[in-house]
Coordinates of C-alpha atoms and ligand atoms in Angstrom, one line a residue:
M1 CA 77.8 166.8 0.4
T2 CA 76.9 167.8 3.9
L3 CA 73.6 169.3 4.7
Q4 CA 75.0 172.6 5.7
G5 CA 72.6 175.0 7.3
A6 CA 69.9 172.3 7.8
R7 CA 68.0 172.3 11.1
E8 CA 68.0 168.9 12.7
R9 CA 65.5 167.2 15.0
R10 CA 64.8 163.7 16.2
V11 CA 61.4 162.1 15.8
R12 CA 60.4 159.1 18.0
T13 CA 58.2 156.5 16.5
G14 CA 57.5 152.7 17.0
G15 CA 60.7 152.1 19.0
V16 CA 63.1 154.0 16.7
E17 CA 64.4 157.5 16.6
L18 CA 64.5 159.2 13.2
C19 CA 67.0 161.9 12.3
V20 CA 65.1 164.6 10.4
A21 CA 66.7 167.6 8.6
E22 CA 64.9 170.7 7.5
W23 CA 65.8 173.4 5.1
G24 CA 64.1 176.5 3.9
D25 CA 61.0 178.4 5.0
P26 CA 58.4 176.3 6.9
A27 CA 55.7 178.7 5.6
Q28 CA 56.3 177.4 2.1
P29 CA 54.9 174.1 0.8
T30 CA 56.8 171.1 2.4
V31 CA 58.7 168.7 0.2
V32 CA 59.7 165.4 1.9
L33 CA 62.6 163.5 0.2
V34 CA 63.0 159.8 1.0
H35 CA 66.3 158.1 0.2
G36 CA 66.9 154.6 -1.2
Y37 CA 69.3 151.7 -0.6
P38 CA 72.1 151.7 0.4
D39 CA 72.0 155.5 0.9
S40 CA 71.2 158.0 3.7
K41 CA 69.4 161.3 3.4
E42 CA 72.7 162.9 2.2
V43 CA 72.0 161.4 -1.2
W44 CA 69.5 164.3 -1.7
S45 CA 71.8 167.1 -0.7
E46 CA 72.3 168.6 -4.2
V47 CA 68.6 168.4 -4.9
A48 CA 67.5 169.7 -1.5
G49 CA 69.8 172.7 -1.7
R50 CA 68.1 173.8 -4.9
L51 CA 64.6 173.1 -3.7
A52 CA 65.2 175.0 -0.4
E53 CA 65.2 178.3 -2.3
R54 CA 61.4 177.9 -2.9
F55 CA 60.2 175.2 -0.5
H56 CA 60.3 173.9 3.0
V57 CA 62.5 170.8 2.4
V58 CA 62.5 167.8 4.8
L59 CA 64.8 164.8 4.6
Y60 CA 65.1 161.9 7.0
D61 CA 67.2 158.9 7.5
V62 CA 65.1 155.8 7.0
R63 CA 65.1 153.6 10.2
G64 CA 68.4 151.7 10.5
H65 CA 70.1 154.2 8.1
G66 CA 72.4 157.2 8.6
R67 CA 71.7 158.7 12.0
S68 CA 68.3 157.1 12.7
T69 CA 68.3 154.1 15.0
A70 CA 67.4 150.6 14.0
P71 CA 64.5 148.5 15.2
R72 CA 65.1 145.5 17.4
P73 CA 64.9 142.8 16.3
L74 CA 65.8 143.7 12.7
R75 CA 63.6 140.9 11.2
G76 CA 60.1 142.3 10.8
G77 CA 61.2 145.8 11.7
F78 CA 61.3 147.1 8.2
T79 CA 57.8 146.3 6.9
L80 CA 56.0 148.8 4.7
E81 CA 53.5 149.3 7.4
K82 CA 56.2 150.4 9.9
L83 CA 57.8 152.6 7.3
T84 CA 54.4 154.2 6.7
D85 CA 54.2 154.9 10.5
D86 CA 57.6 156.6 10.3
F87 CA 56.5 158.8 7.4
L88 CA 53.4 159.8 9.2
A89 CA 55.4 160.6 12.4
V90 CA 57.8 162.8 10.4
V91 CA 54.9 164.6 8.6
D92 CA 53.1 165.1 12.0
A93 CA 56.3 166.8 13.2
V94 CA 57.2 169.0 10.2
S95 CA 53.8 169.8 8.6
P96 CA 50.9 168.8 10.9
N97 CA 48.3 170.9 9.1
R98 CA 49.2 170.8 5.5
P99 CA 49.7 167.9 3.1
V100 CA 53.3 167.4 1.9
H101 CA 54.9 166.8 -1.5
L102 CA 56.6 163.5 -1.4
V103 CA 59.7 162.5 -3.5
G104 CA 61.3 159.1 -3.4
H105 CA 64.3 157.5 -5.1
D106 CA 64.9 153.7 -5.2
W107 CA 63.7 152.1 -2.0
G108 CA 62.6 155.6 -0.9
S109 CA 60.2 155.5 -3.9
V110 CA 59.1 151.9 -3.2
Q111 CA 58.0 152.9 0.3
A112 CA 56.6 156.2 -1.0
W113 CA 54.3 154.3 -3.3
E114 CA 53.0 152.5 -0.3
F115 CA 52.4 155.9 1.5
T116 CA 50.6 157.2 -1.6
T117 CA 48.3 154.2 -2.0
V118 CA 47.2 153.3 1.5
K119 CA 44.0 154.8 3.0
R120 CA 45.5 156.1 6.3
T121 CA 47.7 158.7 4.5
E122 CA 44.8 160.2 2.4
G123 CA 44.9 164.0 2.7
R124 CA 48.5 164.0 4.0
I125 CA 50.2 163.8 0.5
A126 CA 49.7 166.6 -2.0
S127 CA 51.8 165.0 -4.7
F128 CA 54.4 162.2 -5.3
T129 CA 57.4 162.2 -7.5
S130 CA 58.8 158.7 -8.0
M131 CA 62.1 157.7 -9.5
S132 CA 63.7 154.3 -9.9
G133 CA 61.4 152.5 -7.4
P134 CA 58.1 150.8 -8.3
S135 CA 55.2 149.9 -6.0
L136 CA 55.7 146.3 -5.0
D137 CA 52.0 145.8 -5.4
H138 CA 52.0 147.1 -9.0
F139 CA 55.1 145.1 -9.7
G140 CA 53.4 142.0 -8.3
H141 CA 50.5 142.5 -10.7
W142 CA 52.9 143.2 -13.5
I143 CA 54.5 139.8 -12.9
K144 CA 51.3 137.9 -12.5
K145 CA 49.9 139.2 -15.7
R146 CA 53.0 138.1 -17.6
V147 CA 53.1 134.7 -16.0
S148 CA 49.3 134.0 -16.4
R149 CA 49.0 135.3 -19.9
P150 CA 52.4 134.9 -21.5
T151 CA 53.2 136.2 -25.0
P152 CA 56.7 136.2 -26.4
R153 CA 56.9 139.9 -25.7
R154 CA 55.7 139.6 -22.1
V155 CA 58.1 136.7 -21.4
G156 CA 60.9 138.8 -22.8
Q157 CA 59.9 141.6 -20.5
L158 CA 59.9 139.2 -17.5
L159 CA 63.3 137.8 -18.4
G160 CA 64.6 141.3 -18.9
Q161 CA 63.6 142.5 -15.5
G162 CA 64.5 139.2 -13.9
A163 CA 68.1 139.6 -15.1
K164 CA 68.2 143.2 -13.7
S165 CA 67.0 142.0 -10.3
W166 CA 70.0 139.8 -9.5
Y167 CA 70.9 141.8 -6.4
V168 CA 67.4 141.3 -5.0
Y169 CA 67.9 137.5 -4.9
L170 CA 71.3 138.0 -3.3
L171 CA 69.9 140.3 -0.6
H172 CA 67.4 137.5 0.3
T173 CA 70.3 135.2 1.3
P174 CA 71.0 135.2 5.0
V175 CA 74.2 136.8 6.4
L176 CA 76.0 137.0 3.0
P177 CA 75.0 140.6 2.2
E178 CA 76.0 141.7 5.7
L179 CA 79.4 140.1 5.4
A180 CA 79.9 141.5 1.9
W181 CA 79.0 145.1 3.0
R182 CA 81.2 144.9 6.1
G183 CA 84.0 143.6 4.0
P184 CA 85.2 144.5 0.5
L185 CA 81.9 145.7 -1.0
G186 CA 81.6 148.4 1.7
K187 CA 85.1 149.6 1.0
Q188 CA 84.8 149.5 -2.7
W189 CA 81.3 151.0 -3.0
P190 CA 82.3 154.7 -3.7
K191 CA 84.7 153.4 -6.4
I192 CA 82.0 151.2 -7.9
L193 CA 79.5 154.1 -7.9
R194 CA 82.1 156.3 -9.6
R195 CA 83.1 153.7 -12.2
L196 CA 79.7 152.2 -13.1
E197 CA 77.3 154.9 -12.4
K198 CA 79.6 157.9 -12.9
V199 CA 78.4 159.3 -9.5
P200 CA 80.6 162.1 -8.2
T201 CA 81.7 160.3 -5.0
G202 CA 84.4 162.7 -3.8
D203 CA 82.6 163.2 -0.5
Y204 CA 80.4 160.2 -0.4
P205 CA 79.6 159.5 3.3
T206 CA 81.0 156.0 3.9
S207 CA 81.1 155.8 7.7
S208 CA 77.6 154.4 8.2
L209 CA 77.5 152.5 4.9
P210 CA 78.2 149.0 6.1
T211 CA 75.5 149.3 8.8
D212 CA 73.0 151.1 6.5
A213 CA 73.4 148.4 3.9
A214 CA 73.2 145.5 6.3
H215 CA 70.1 147.0 7.9
G216 CA 68.6 147.9 4.5
A217 CA 68.8 144.2 3.4
W218 CA 65.7 143.8 5.7
L219 CA 63.8 146.2 3.5
Y220 CA 63.9 143.5 0.9
R221 CA 63.5 140.5 3.2
D222 CA 60.6 141.9 5.0
N223 CA 58.6 143.0 2.0
V224 CA 59.5 141.8 -1.4
R225 CA 58.4 138.2 -1.4
P226 CA 55.2 138.6 0.6
R227 CA 54.1 141.6 -1.5
L228 CA 55.0 140.1 -4.9
R229 CA 53.2 136.9 -4.0
K230 CA 50.1 138.7 -2.7
P231 CA 49.9 142.2 -4.1
R232 CA 47.2 144.5 -2.8
T233 CA 44.4 144.9 -5.3
D234 CA 43.4 148.4 -4.1
A235 CA 46.9 150.1 -4.5
Y236 CA 45.5 153.2 -6.2
A237 CA 47.4 156.5 -5.8
H238 CA 45.3 159.1 -4.0
A239 CA 47.6 162.0 -5.1
P240 CA 49.0 163.1 -8.5
V241 CA 52.1 161.2 -9.4
Q242 CA 55.1 162.3 -11.5
L243 CA 57.2 159.4 -12.7
I244 CA 60.8 160.1 -13.6
T245 CA 62.4 157.2 -15.5
P246 CA 66.1 157.2 -16.1
L247 CA 66.7 155.5 -19.5
G248 CA 69.9 153.8 -18.5
D249 CA 68.8 152.3 -15.2
A250 CA 70.7 149.0 -14.7
F251 CA 68.3 147.8 -12.1
L252 CA 64.8 148.5 -13.4
S253 CA 63.3 148.0 -16.8
E254 CA 61.2 150.9 -18.3
R255 CA 58.5 148.4 -19.2
L256 CA 57.6 148.0 -15.5
Y257 CA 55.7 151.2 -15.7
D258 CA 53.8 150.4 -18.9
E259 CA 50.4 150.0 -17.2
L260 CA 50.9 152.6 -14.5
E261 CA 48.0 154.8 -15.6
L262 CA 45.7 152.0 -14.2
W263 CA 47.0 152.7 -10.7
A264 CA 47.8 156.4 -10.9
P265 CA 45.3 158.1 -13.2
R266 CA 46.8 161.6 -12.5
L267 CA 50.2 160.6 -13.9
V268 CA 52.9 162.7 -15.5
R269 CA 55.7 160.8 -17.1
R270 CA 59.2 162.1 -17.7
T271 CA 62.4 160.3 -18.9
L272 CA 66.0 161.4 -19.0
P273 CA 69.2 160.0 -20.2
A274 CA 70.7 158.8 -16.9
K275 CA 71.7 155.8 -14.9
H276 CA 70.2 154.8 -11.5
W277 CA 71.6 157.4 -9.1
V278 CA 69.8 160.5 -10.5
P279 CA 69.7 162.5 -7.2
R280 CA 73.5 162.6 -7.4
T281 CA 74.0 162.8 -11.2
R282 CA 71.1 165.0 -12.4
P283 CA 70.1 167.2 -9.5
D284 CA 69.4 170.2 -11.7
Q285 CA 66.9 168.4 -13.8
L286 CA 65.2 166.7 -10.8
A287 CA 64.9 170.0 -8.9
A288 CA 63.4 171.7 -11.9
W289 CA 60.8 168.9 -12.5
I290 CA 59.9 168.7 -8.8
T291 CA 59.5 172.5 -8.6
D292 CA 57.2 172.5 -11.7
F293 CA 55.1 169.6 -10.3
V294 CA 54.8 171.0 -6.8
T295 CA 54.0 174.5 -8.1
A296 CA 51.3 173.2 -10.4
T297 CA 49.7 171.0 -7.8
E298 CA 49.8 173.9 -5.2
G299 CA 48.2 176.2 -7.7
G300 CA 45.4 173.7 -8.2
R301 CA 46.4 173.2 -11.8
P302 CA 46.6 169.8 -13.4
A303 CA 50.2 168.6 -13.6
P304 CA 52.3 170.5 -16.2
A305 CA 51.0 169.6 -19.6
V306 CA 52.9 167.0 -21.4
R307 CA 52.5 168.0 -25.1
G308 CA 52.9 166.1 -28.3
P309 CA 53.9 162.6 -29.0
H310 CA 57.5 163.0 -27.7
A311 CA 57.0 165.3 -24.7
E312 CA 57.5 162.5 -22.1
R313 CA 60.8 161.7 -23.7
F314 CA 62.3 165.2 -24.3
G315 CA 60.5 167.4 -21.7
G316 CA 63.1 169.4 -19.8
Q317 CA 66.1 168.0 -21.7
L318 CA 68.8 170.2 -23.1
V319 CA 68.9 170.0 -26.9
L320 CA 71.5 171.9 -29.0
V321 CA 70.9 172.3 -32.7
T322 CA 73.4 173.9 -35.1
G323 CA 72.3 175.6 -38.3
A324 CA 69.2 176.4 -36.3
G325 CA 68.7 179.8 -37.9
S326 CA 66.8 178.5 -40.9
G327 CA 65.3 175.5 -42.7
I328 CA 65.7 172.0 -41.2
G329 CA 67.7 173.3 -38.1
R330 CA 65.0 175.7 -37.2
A331 CA 62.2 173.2 -37.7
T332 CA 64.1 170.7 -35.6
A333 CA 64.7 173.2 -32.8
L334 CA 61.0 174.0 -32.8
A335 CA 60.0 170.3 -32.7
F336 CA 62.1 169.8 -29.6
A337 CA 60.7 173.0 -28.1
E338 CA 57.1 171.7 -28.7
A339 CA 58.1 168.6 -26.8
G340 CA 59.1 170.8 -23.8
A341 CA 62.9 170.6 -24.3
R342 CA 65.3 173.4 -23.4
V343 CA 66.8 174.5 -26.7
V344 CA 70.2 176.1 -27.6
A345 CA 69.7 177.3 -31.2
V346 CA 73.1 177.8 -32.8
D347 CA 73.9 179.6 -36.1
R348 CA 76.5 181.7 -37.6
N349 CA 73.7 184.1 -38.5
A350 CA 73.0 185.9 -35.1
H351 CA 69.6 187.2 -36.2
G352 CA 68.4 183.7 -37.4
A353 CA 69.5 182.0 -34.1
A354 CA 67.9 184.7 -31.9
R355 CA 64.6 184.4 -33.9
T356 CA 64.6 180.6 -33.6
A357 CA 65.1 180.9 -29.8
E358 CA 62.2 183.3 -29.7
L359 CA 60.0 181.0 -31.7
C360 CA 61.1 178.1 -29.4
R361 CA 59.9 179.9 -26.3
S362 CA 56.5 180.6 -27.9
A363 CA 56.3 176.9 -29.0
G364 CA 56.7 175.7 -25.4
A365 CA 60.4 175.4 -24.6
P366 CA 60.8 176.2 -20.9
E367 CA 64.0 178.0 -21.9
A368 CA 65.7 178.7 -25.2
W369 CA 68.8 180.6 -26.2
G370 CA 70.1 181.9 -29.5
E371 CA 73.8 181.5 -29.9
T372 CA 76.1 182.7 -32.6
V373 CA 79.1 180.6 -33.7
D374 CA 80.7 179.4 -36.9
V375 CA 80.8 175.6 -36.5
S376 CA 83.8 175.3 -38.8
D377 CA 86.0 177.4 -36.4
E378 CA 87.7 175.0 -34.0
Q379 CA 88.7 177.6 -31.4
A380 CA 85.4 179.3 -31.4
M381 CA 83.7 176.0 -31.0
E382 CA 85.9 175.0 -28.1
Q383 CA 85.1 178.3 -26.3
F384 CA 81.4 177.8 -27.1
A385 CA 81.3 174.3 -25.8
A386 CA 82.8 175.4 -22.5
K387 CA 80.3 178.2 -22.3
V388 CA 77.3 175.9 -22.9
A389 CA 78.5 173.5 -20.2
A390 CA 79.0 176.3 -17.7
E391 CA 75.8 178.2 -18.4
Y392 CA 73.3 175.6 -19.6
G393 CA 74.7 172.2 -18.6
V394 CA 75.7 169.1 -20.5
V395 CA 73.7 168.6 -23.7
D396 CA 71.3 165.6 -23.7
V397 CA 70.7 165.7 -27.5
L398 CA 73.1 167.2 -30.0
V399 CA 72.0 167.9 -33.6
N400 CA 74.9 168.8 -35.9
N401 CA 72.9 170.2 -38.7
A402 CA 74.7 173.3 -40.0
G403 CA 75.7 172.8 -43.6
I404 CA 76.1 174.6 -47.0
G405 CA 75.5 173.6 -50.5
L406 CA 78.0 173.5 -53.3
S407 CA 77.3 172.4 -56.9
G408 CA 79.7 172.1 -59.8
S409 CA 81.8 169.4 -61.6
F410 CA 85.1 168.2 -60.0
F411 CA 87.4 170.2 -62.2
D412 CA 85.3 173.4 -61.7
T413 CA 85.6 173.0 -57.9
T414 CA 88.7 174.8 -56.6
A415 CA 90.8 173.8 -53.6
E416 CA 89.2 176.8 -51.8
D417 CA 85.7 175.5 -52.7
W418 CA 86.6 172.1 -51.3
R419 CA 88.0 173.6 -48.1
K420 CA 84.9 175.7 -47.5
V421 CA 82.4 172.9 -47.9
L422 CA 84.5 170.4 -45.9
D423 CA 85.1 172.9 -43.2
V424 CA 81.4 173.5 -42.5
N425 CA 79.8 170.2 -43.5
L426 CA 82.4 167.8 -42.2
W427 CA 84.6 169.7 -39.7
G428 CA 81.6 171.4 -38.2
V429 CA 80.2 167.9 -37.4
I430 CA 83.6 166.7 -36.2
H431 CA 83.9 169.7 -33.8
G432 CA 80.4 169.2 -32.5
C433 CA 80.9 165.5 -31.9
R434 CA 84.3 166.0 -30.3
L435 CA 83.4 168.7 -28.0
F436 CA 79.8 168.1 -27.0
G437 CA 80.1 164.4 -27.4
K438 CA 83.0 164.3 -25.0
Q439 CA 81.0 166.2 -22.4
M440 CA 78.2 163.7 -22.8
A441 CA 80.6 160.8 -22.5
E442 CA 82.3 162.3 -19.4
R443 CA 79.0 162.8 -17.7
G444 CA 78.5 159.1 -18.2
Q445 CA 74.7 159.3 -18.2
G446 CA 74.0 158.7 -21.9
G447 CA 72.5 161.0 -24.5
H448 CA 72.1 161.2 -28.3
I449 CA 73.9 162.7 -31.3
V450 CA 72.2 163.4 -34.6
N451 CA 74.2 164.4 -37.6
T452 CA 72.5 165.8 -40.7
A453 CA 74.1 164.2 -43.9
S454 CA 72.1 163.9 -47.1
A455 CA 70.9 161.4 -49.6
A456 CA 73.9 162.7 -51.5
A457 CA 76.0 160.7 -49.1
Y458 CA 75.2 157.5 -50.9
L459 CA 74.0 158.8 -54.4
P460 CA 77.0 159.5 -56.7
S461 CA 76.5 162.4 -59.1
R462 CA 78.5 164.5 -61.6
A463 CA 77.0 167.7 -60.1
L464 CA 77.9 167.5 -56.4
P465 CA 81.3 165.8 -55.9
A466 CA 82.4 168.0 -53.0
Y467 CA 79.1 168.3 -51.3
S468 CA 78.4 164.5 -51.6
T469 CA 81.9 163.7 -50.4
S470 CA 81.4 165.8 -47.3
K471 CA 78.1 164.1 -46.6
A472 CA 79.4 160.6 -47.2
A473 CA 82.1 161.4 -44.7
V474 CA 79.4 162.5 -42.2
L475 CA 77.6 159.2 -42.8
M476 CA 80.6 157.1 -42.1
L477 CA 81.7 159.2 -39.1
S478 CA 78.3 158.7 -37.6
E479 CA 78.4 155.0 -38.1
C480 CA 81.9 154.7 -36.5
L481 CA 80.9 157.0 -33.6
R482 CA 77.7 155.0 -33.1
A483 CA 79.8 151.8 -32.6
E484 CA 82.2 153.6 -30.3
L485 CA 79.6 155.2 -28.1
A486 CA 77.1 152.4 -27.9
G487 CA 78.6 151.0 -24.7
Q488 CA 78.2 154.4 -23.1
G489 CA 74.5 154.7 -23.7
I490 CA 75.0 157.4 -26.3
G491 CA 73.1 156.8 -29.5
V492 CA 74.2 158.3 -32.8
S493 CA 71.8 158.8 -35.8
V494 CA 72.5 160.2 -39.2
I495 CA 69.7 161.8 -41.2
C496 CA 69.8 161.7 -45.0
P497 CA 67.2 163.9 -46.5
G498 CA 66.4 164.2 -50.2
F499 CA 65.1 167.5 -51.6
V500 CA 63.7 169.6 -48.8
N501 CA 62.2 173.1 -49.4
T502 CA 64.5 175.4 -47.5
A503 CA 66.7 178.4 -48.1
I504 CA 69.7 176.2 -48.9
T505 CA 69.1 176.7 -52.7
S506 CA 69.4 180.4 -52.4
T507 CA 72.7 180.3 -50.5
A508 CA 74.3 177.3 -52.3
R509 CA 77.3 178.0 -54.5
F510 CA 77.5 176.9 -58.1
T511 CA 81.1 176.8 -59.3
G512 CA 82.5 177.2 -62.8
V513 CA 79.9 179.7 -64.0
D514 CA 79.7 183.5 -64.0
P515 CA 77.6 185.3 -61.4
D516 CA 74.6 185.8 -63.7
E517 CA 74.5 182.1 -64.5
E518 CA 75.0 181.2 -60.8
E519 CA 72.0 183.3 -59.9
R520 CA 70.0 181.7 -62.7
R521 CA 70.9 178.3 -61.4
R522 CA 70.0 179.2 -57.8
K523 CA 66.6 180.4 -58.9
K524 CA 66.0 177.3 -61.0
S525 CA 67.0 175.0 -58.2
A526 CA 64.8 177.0 -55.7
R527 CA 61.9 176.5 -58.2
L528 CA 62.5 172.7 -58.4
Y529 CA 62.8 172.3 -54.6
G530 CA 59.7 174.5 -54.3
L531 CA 57.8 172.2 -56.7
R532 CA 58.9 169.1 -54.7
N533 CA 57.8 171.1 -51.7
Y534 CA 58.9 168.7 -49.0
P535 CA 58.6 170.6 -45.7
P536 CA 61.5 170.8 -43.2
E537 CA 59.1 170.0 -40.4
K538 CA 58.8 166.5 -41.7
V539 CA 62.6 166.1 -41.5
A540 CA 62.4 167.5 -37.9
A541 CA 59.8 164.8 -37.0
A542 CA 62.1 162.2 -38.4
V543 CA 65.0 163.6 -36.2
L544 CA 62.9 163.2 -33.0
R545 CA 61.8 159.7 -34.0
A546 CA 65.4 158.7 -34.8
V547 CA 66.4 159.7 -31.2
V548 CA 63.4 157.9 -29.6
R549 CA 64.1 154.7 -31.6
N550 CA 67.8 155.1 -31.7
Q551 CA 67.9 154.6 -35.5
A552 CA 71.2 154.4 -37.2
V553 CA 70.7 155.8 -40.7
V554 CA 67.5 157.6 -41.5
P555 CA 66.7 158.5 -45.2
V556 CA 63.9 161.1 -45.3
T557 CA 61.8 161.7 -48.4
A558 CA 60.8 159.0 -51.0
E559 CA 63.8 159.8 -53.2
A560 CA 66.2 159.4 -50.3
R561 CA 64.6 156.0 -49.3
G562 CA 64.5 154.8 -52.9
G563 CA 68.1 155.9 -53.5
R564 CA 69.2 154.1 -50.3
L565 CA 67.6 150.8 -51.5
L566 CA 69.2 151.2 -55.0
S567 CA 72.6 151.9 -53.4
R568 CA 72.4 148.7 -51.5
F569 CA 70.7 146.4 -54.0
A570 CA 71.4 147.9 -57.5
P571 CA 74.4 150.2 -57.2
G572 CA 75.1 149.7 -61.0
A573 CA 71.8 151.5 -61.7
L574 CA 72.8 154.4 -59.6
R575 CA 76.2 154.7 -61.3
A576 CA 74.4 154.8 -64.7
I577 CA 72.1 157.6 -63.4
A578 CA 75.2 159.4 -62.0
R579 CA 76.7 159.6 -65.5
M580 CA 73.7 161.4 -66.9
K581 CA 74.1 165.2 -67.5
P582 CA 72.8 167.0 -64.4
P583 CA 69.6 169.2 -64.9
L584 CA 71.4 172.3 -63.4
Ligands
NAD1 N1 67.5 171.3 -48.0 C1 67.8 170.1 -48.5 O1 67.3 169.7 -49.5 C2 68.8 169.3 -47.8 C3 68.9 168.0 -48.3 C4 69.8 167.1 -47.6 C5 70.6 167.6 -46.6 N2 70.4 168.9 -46.2 C6 71.3 169.3 -45.1 O2 70.5 169.8 -44.1 C7 71.2 170.8 -43.3 C8 70.4 172.0 -43.1 O3 70.1 172.6 -44.4 P1 68.9 173.4 -44.7 O4 68.3 172.9 -46.0 O5 68.0 173.6 -43.6 O6 69.6 174.8 -45.2 P2 69.4 176.3 -44.7 O7 70.4 177.1 -45.5 O8 68.0 176.7 -44.7 O9 70.0 176.2 -43.2 C9 71.3 176.0 -42.9 C10 71.7 176.9 -41.7 O10 73.0 176.6 -41.3 C11 73.7 177.8 -41.0 N3 75.1 177.7 -41.3 C12 75.7 177.5 -42.4 N4 77.1 177.5 -42.2 C13 77.2 177.6 -40.9 C14 78.4 177.6 -40.0 N5 79.6 177.5 -40.6 N6 78.2 177.8 -38.7 C15 77.0 177.9 -38.2 N7 75.9 177.9 -38.9 C16 76.0 177.7 -40.3 C17 73.1 178.8 -42.0 O11 73.3 180.2 -41.5 C18 71.6 178.4 -42.0 O12 70.9 179.1 -41.0 C19 72.5 171.0 -44.1 O13 73.5 170.3 -43.5 C20 72.2 170.5 -45.4 O14 73.4 170.1 -46.1 C21 69.6 169.7 -46.8

């Protein structure tokens, strides 16, 4: 947590002395990281360490924070104008002849918006990456629009953000925040961060916290009310902007950025499952996105392309799909790849998994790996989950899709047949949820689990007792898990497809018949599925939609949707159909 190996210097400006730390080769593009409230530059240490391999990285303690001195008097000493003076003084010192790439978190981002939208910094900023800190001017216009032209939706958005801003009102009260920070709040802060935000606080620097926090209250008092009341009308960004929005931010609503393209026409949006303190909890991801953005801007290219309808939501995220060697799993892995996700394609068929990973890379995944594991093997799955965490990180989206088909009446289904189908279709999902779900929950930044069940989960039949039972169990497991994980920001969806044209028909087992008859039935079912011809790509699209919308149960295909309606409103009709002799 210390900035080991950093070179330090002090920069004097407007009556204060700023503590500035530099890492990396000054000949490389300069990235300036600005911290938020109540932090000091050390909040960036994990991100800065990674960026320093490629860039000249500069961090400074904002006036009144860390080892920078505070203005006297405090009142009026923290205006955005003065903070802009500080930024320019730092840039003059560290990169006098070349524009810098600016990155801000929380109040660091609020002030960096000011830097990026005022005239006097034009030509000094090459790009700006913003996280969890809006422009006060844009925020002011956002409020005005909702107050002057209220619709139920807009009023809801206002109330939503209003409720998240409770601390801003408190910080405007005199003396109270200072007392709180010097007293119990200051002492408890690392614990609060650890509990609520899951920030690893082992070595959180607490010595300067009460003073930093007390000084930082003036950031709010000096700026928030005047700017929200009278926002600037020319607050247009003069540099490309990358907006990173954590989906579980307790202090800022995602809706605040709805109209941001009006102010920042060269905008790239990214989201990630995370809470507010992303520099501490998601340094890998931030460093990767900042590197991409800076490299593209330096190369004179437009910001890295955001492709497809869900690219903003999934770009850069780690997605693991089981049963990805074929059919629905492969199509799902590819759809995430097209949205720019990093994909782990898992299958017991090594060749299929490797091929899917290859296709994912061609489809646009920044990284993709093919991995071989049998999802029904508990020990193998445990080792595999540990390997994924160590080598690729904690999974953001988990798709438990691997499954096998089994057809045959109850008395034709042997105990061994039952074990096989339950081992893969149910235990495979249980292992996936237990192992990867646990990592997600422990990380504490949210995520999503998708389980592939089937319309057979709610459609009784004489032909598929074991398969349908396994899928009904997956449906209920998903519903239970959804309830349990909701409070942790982890969504759970279960996908219930009808007949989808995949290889499942050629590998499914038919019990109670001789091998010739089994082969004949396989061919016949393959023909029927072929005639129905519902492509796995449509199921994949439904999977991505389910994650974006956090849908609970998602029937896919007309027969699955119709069956779901009947199961709820006319179950007797389904029972009558179930008694009929199966076609195969
Ligand atoms: N195709 C359909 O009509 C349909 C309908 C409803 C539900 N589903 C479900 O969708 C999922 C995907 O099926 P599909 O149609 O794409 O079939 P598929 O046979 O094309 O793909 C399934 C993949 O899972 C892999 N797999 C099987 N057992 C595994 C194990 N133990 N460990 C790791 N990988 C394993 C296979 O090697 C294969 O690559 C399954 O759970 C299936 O039950 C399919």
